[in-house]
CSV table of C-alpha atoms in Angstrom, one decimal:
chain,number,residue,atom,x,y,z
A,711,UNK,CA,-1.7,258.6,-116.9
A,712,UNK,CA,-1.9,261.1,-114.0
A,713,UNK,CA,-4.8,263.4,-113.3
A,714,UNK,CA,-4.1,267.1,-112.9
A,715,UNK,CA,-6.9,269.3,-111.6
A,716,UNK,CA,-6.7,273.0,-112.3
A,717,UNK,CA,-8.6,274.9,-109.7
A,718,UNK,CA,-10.2,278.2,-110.8
A,719,UNK,CA,-10.8,280.1,-107.6
A,720,UNK,CA,-12.3,283.4,-108.6
A,721,UNK,CA,-16.1,283.5,-108.7
A,722,UNK,CA,-16.6,287.0,-109.9
A,723,UNK,CA,-18.7,287.4,-113.1
A,724,UNK,CA,-16.0,289.2,-115.0
A,725,UNK,CA,-13.2,286.9,-114.0
A,726,UNK,CA,-10.4,285.7,-116.2
A,727,UNK,CA,-9.6,282.6,-114.3
A,728,UNK,CA,-11.6,280.3,-116.6
A,729,UNK,CA,-9.7,281.4,-119.7
A,730,UNK,CA,-6.4,281.3,-117.8
A,731,UNK,CA,-7.2,277.8,-116.6
A,732,UNK,CA,-7.9,276.6,-120.1
A,733,UNK,CA,-4.6,278.0,-121.3
A,734,UNK,CA,-2.8,276.4,-118.3
A,735,UNK,CA,-4.4,273.0,-119.1
A,736,UNK,CA,-2.9,273.2,-122.6
A,737,UNK,CA,0.6,273.5,-121.2
A,738,UNK,CA,0.4,270.1,-119.5
A,739,UNK,CA,2.0,267.3,-121.5
A,740,UNK,CA,-0.9,265.2,-122.8
A,741,UNK,CA,1.1,262.0,-122.7
A,742,UNK,CA,1.6,262.4,-119.0
A,743,UNK,CA,-1.4,264.3,-117.7
A,744,UNK,CA,-5.1,264.2,-118.0
A,745,UNK,CA,-6.3,267.7,-117.1
A,746,UNK,CA,-9.6,268.8,-115.6
A,747,UNK,CA,-10.7,272.3,-114.8
A,748,UNK,CA,-12.5,272.5,-111.5
A,749,UNK,CA,-14.3,275.8,-111.1
A,750,UNK,CA,-15.3,277.0,-107.6
A,751,UNK,CA,-18.0,279.2,-109.2
A,752,UNK,CA,-19.7,276.1,-110.5
A,753,UNK,CA,-19.0,274.1,-107.4
A,754,UNK,CA,-20.7,276.8,-105.2
A,755,UNK,CA,-19.7,275.3,-101.8
A,756,UNK,CA,-21.7,276.7,-98.9
A,757,UNK,CA,-19.8,278.0,-95.9
A,758,UNK,CA,-18.7,275.3,-93.5
A,759,UNK,CA,-22.0,273.5,-92.8
A,760,UNK,CA,-20.7,270.2,-91.5
A,761,UNK,CA,-21.5,269.3,-87.9
A,762,UNK,CA,-17.9,268.2,-87.2
A,763,UNK,CA,-14.6,269.7,-88.0
A,764,UNK,CA,-13.1,268.6,-91.3
A,765,UNK,CA,-10.1,267.0,-89.5
A,766,UNK,CA,-12.5,264.4,-88.1
A,767,UNK,CA,-13.5,263.4,-91.7
A,768,UNK,CA,-17.1,262.6,-90.8
A,769,UNK,CA,-18.7,264.4,-93.7
A,770,UNK,CA,-22.5,264.3,-93.8
A,771,UNK,CA,-23.4,266.8,-96.5
A,772,UNK,CA,-23.7,265.6,-100.1
A,773,UNK,CA,-21.7,268.6,-101.5
A,774,UNK,CA,-18.9,268.0,-99.0
A,775,UNK,CA,-18.7,264.3,-100.0
A,776,UNK,CA,-18.7,265.3,-103.6
A,777,UNK,CA,-15.9,267.9,-103.1
A,778,UNK,CA,-13.9,265.4,-101.0
A,779,UNK,CA,-14.2,262.8,-103.8
A,780,UNK,CA,-13.2,265.4,-106.5
A,781,UNK,CA,-10.0,266.4,-104.6
A,782,UNK,CA,-9.2,262.8,-103.8
A,783,UNK,CA,-9.3,261.7,-107.4
A,784,UNK,CA,-6.5,264.2,-108.4
A,785,UNK,CA,-2.9,263.1,-108.5
A,786,UNK,CA,-1.9,266.8,-108.3
A,787,UNK,CA,-3.5,270.2,-108.4
A,788,UNK,CA,-2.7,273.6,-109.8
A,789,UNK,CA,-4.4,276.4,-107.9
A,790,UNK,CA,-5.1,279.6,-109.9
A,791,UNK,CA,-5.7,282.5,-107.6
A,792,UNK,CA,-6.0,286.2,-108.2
A,793,UNK,CA,-5.0,288.6,-105.5
A,794,UNK,CA,-8.0,290.3,-103.8
A,795,UNK,CA,-7.2,292.8,-101.1
A,796,UNK,CA,-3.7,291.5,-100.5
A,797,UNK,CA,-4.8,287.8,-100.2
A,798,UNK,CA,-6.4,284.9,-102.0
A,799,UNK,CA,-10.1,284.5,-102.7
A,800,UNK,CA,-12.7,283.7,-100.0
A,801,UNK,CA,-14.1,280.8,-102.1
A,802,UNK,CA,-10.6,279.2,-102.1
A,803,UNK,CA,-10.3,279.5,-98.3
A,804,UNK,CA,-13.7,277.9,-97.9
A,805,UNK,CA,-12.9,275.1,-100.3
A,806,UNK,CA,-9.7,274.3,-98.4
A,807,UNK,CA,-11.3,274.6,-95.0
A,808,UNK,CA,-14.2,272.3,-96.0
A,809,UNK,CA,-11.8,269.3,-96.2
A,810,UNK,CA,-8.7,268.1,-94.4
A,811,UNK,CA,-7.3,264.6,-95.1
A,812,UNK,CA,-7.9,265.0,-98.8
A,813,UNK,CA,-5.2,267.7,-98.9
A,814,UNK,CA,-2.6,265.7,-97.0
A,815,UNK,CA,0.5,265.1,-99.2
A,816,UNK,CA,-1.4,266.3,-102.3
A,817,UNK,CA,1.2,267.8,-104.7
A,818,UNK,CA,0.1,271.4,-105.4
A,819,UNK,CA,1.4,274.2,-107.5
A,820,UNK,CA,0.1,277.7,-107.2
A,821,UNK,CA,-0.3,280.3,-109.9
A,822,UNK,CA,-1.0,283.8,-108.6
A,823,UNK,CA,-2.1,286.6,-110.9
A,824,UNK,CA,-2.9,290.2,-110.7
A,825,UNK,CA,-1.3,293.7,-110.9
A,826,UNK,CA,1.4,292.5,-108.5
A,827,UNK,CA,1.5,289.0,-109.9
A,828,UNK,CA,-0.6,287.7,-107.0
A,829,UNK,CA,2.4,287.6,-104.8
A,830,UNK,CA,0.6,288.5,-101.6
A,831,UNK,CA,-2.2,286.0,-102.4
A,832,UNK,CA,0.3,283.2,-102.8
A,833,UNK,CA,2.2,284.3,-99.7
A,834,UNK,CA,-1.1,284.1,-97.7
A,835,UNK,CA,-2.0,280.8,-99.2
A,836,UNK,CA,1.2,278.9,-98.4
A,837,UNK,CA,0.7,278.7,-94.6
A,838,UNK,CA,-2.9,277.5,-95.2
A,839,UNK,CA,-1.7,274.7,-97.5
A,840,UNK,CA,1.0,273.8,-95.0
A,841,UNK,CA,-1.5,273.6,-92.2
A,842,UNK,CA,-3.7,271.0,-94.2
A,843,UNK,CA,-0.4,269.1,-94.9
A,844,UNK,CA,-0.5,269.7,-98.6
A,845,UNK,CA,2.8,269.3,-100.5
A,846,UNK,CA,3.3,272.7,-102.2
A,847,UNK,CA,5.8,272.2,-104.9
A,848,UNK,CA,6.1,275.6,-106.5
A,849,UNK,CA,4.6,279.0,-107.1
A,850,UNK,CA,4.4,281.1,-110.2
A,851,UNK,CA,3.4,284.8,-110.4
A,852,UNK,CA,1.7,286.3,-113.5
A,853,UNK,CA,1.6,290.1,-113.6
A,854,UNK,CA,-0.9,292.1,-115.6
A,855,UNK,CA,0.8,293.7,-118.7
A,856,UNK,CA,4.0,291.6,-118.3
A,857,UNK,CA,2.8,287.9,-118.6
A,858,UNK,CA,-0.9,288.3,-119.0
A,859,UNK,CA,-3.4,291.1,-119.9
A,860,UNK,CA,-6.2,292.1,-117.5
A,861,UNK,CA,-8.5,290.3,-120.0
A,862,UNK,CA,-6.6,287.0,-119.4
A,863,UNK,CA,-4.6,286.8,-122.6
A,864,UNK,CA,-1.1,285.4,-122.1
A,865,UNK,CA,1.6,287.8,-123.5
A,866,UNK,CA,4.8,286.8,-121.8
A,867,UNK,CA,7.3,284.9,-123.9
A,868,UNK,CA,8.5,282.7,-121.1
A,869,UNK,CA,5.2,282.1,-119.5
A,870,UNK,CA,4.4,278.8,-121.2
A,871,UNK,CA,7.8,277.4,-120.2
A,872,UNK,CA,7.4,278.6,-116.6
A,873,UNK,CA,4.0,276.9,-116.4
A,874,UNK,CA,5.4,273.7,-118.0
A,875,UNK,CA,8.2,273.7,-115.4
A,876,UNK,CA,5.8,274.1,-112.5
A,877,UNK,CA,3.7,271.2,-113.9
A,878,UNK,CA,6.8,269.1,-114.1
A,879,UNK,CA,7.4,269.7,-110.4
A,880,UNK,CA,4.0,268.1,-109.7
A,881,UNK,CA,4.9,264.7,-111.4
């Protein structure tokens, strides 16, 4: 069985990412995927406090080593990102920048959400994932009032099928 991590990247107190992440996890075929929600709010990574660049891989901080181990254990990852000021979240940028080799060739799907479906967030994220040599397999946009409510309830009829199709691309 493969391990699929669903990365919740918003850390705001009133966020909907956790509820959306739980719903996304339910769309993964249980006979194929073991899912795990990884929440950046719970992880609470500090800003780049390693003495060497991540590309060197000489991690010294316990939180960096734990984060590296967590990313390494996933066979694939789905990143859930809202759009904040025309981009993805600062905690996500920090989480990516903290590591390097762990992202190499990692199959990743991205689900952006927001009033514009998170399109600018996902567009900003793609070059960052490419730079760390991740294998971005697909992007999905969920727009408030069309596929999801601002409270995080899924309302779009085709949304579950779209998420399942994105998960299939990660296999």
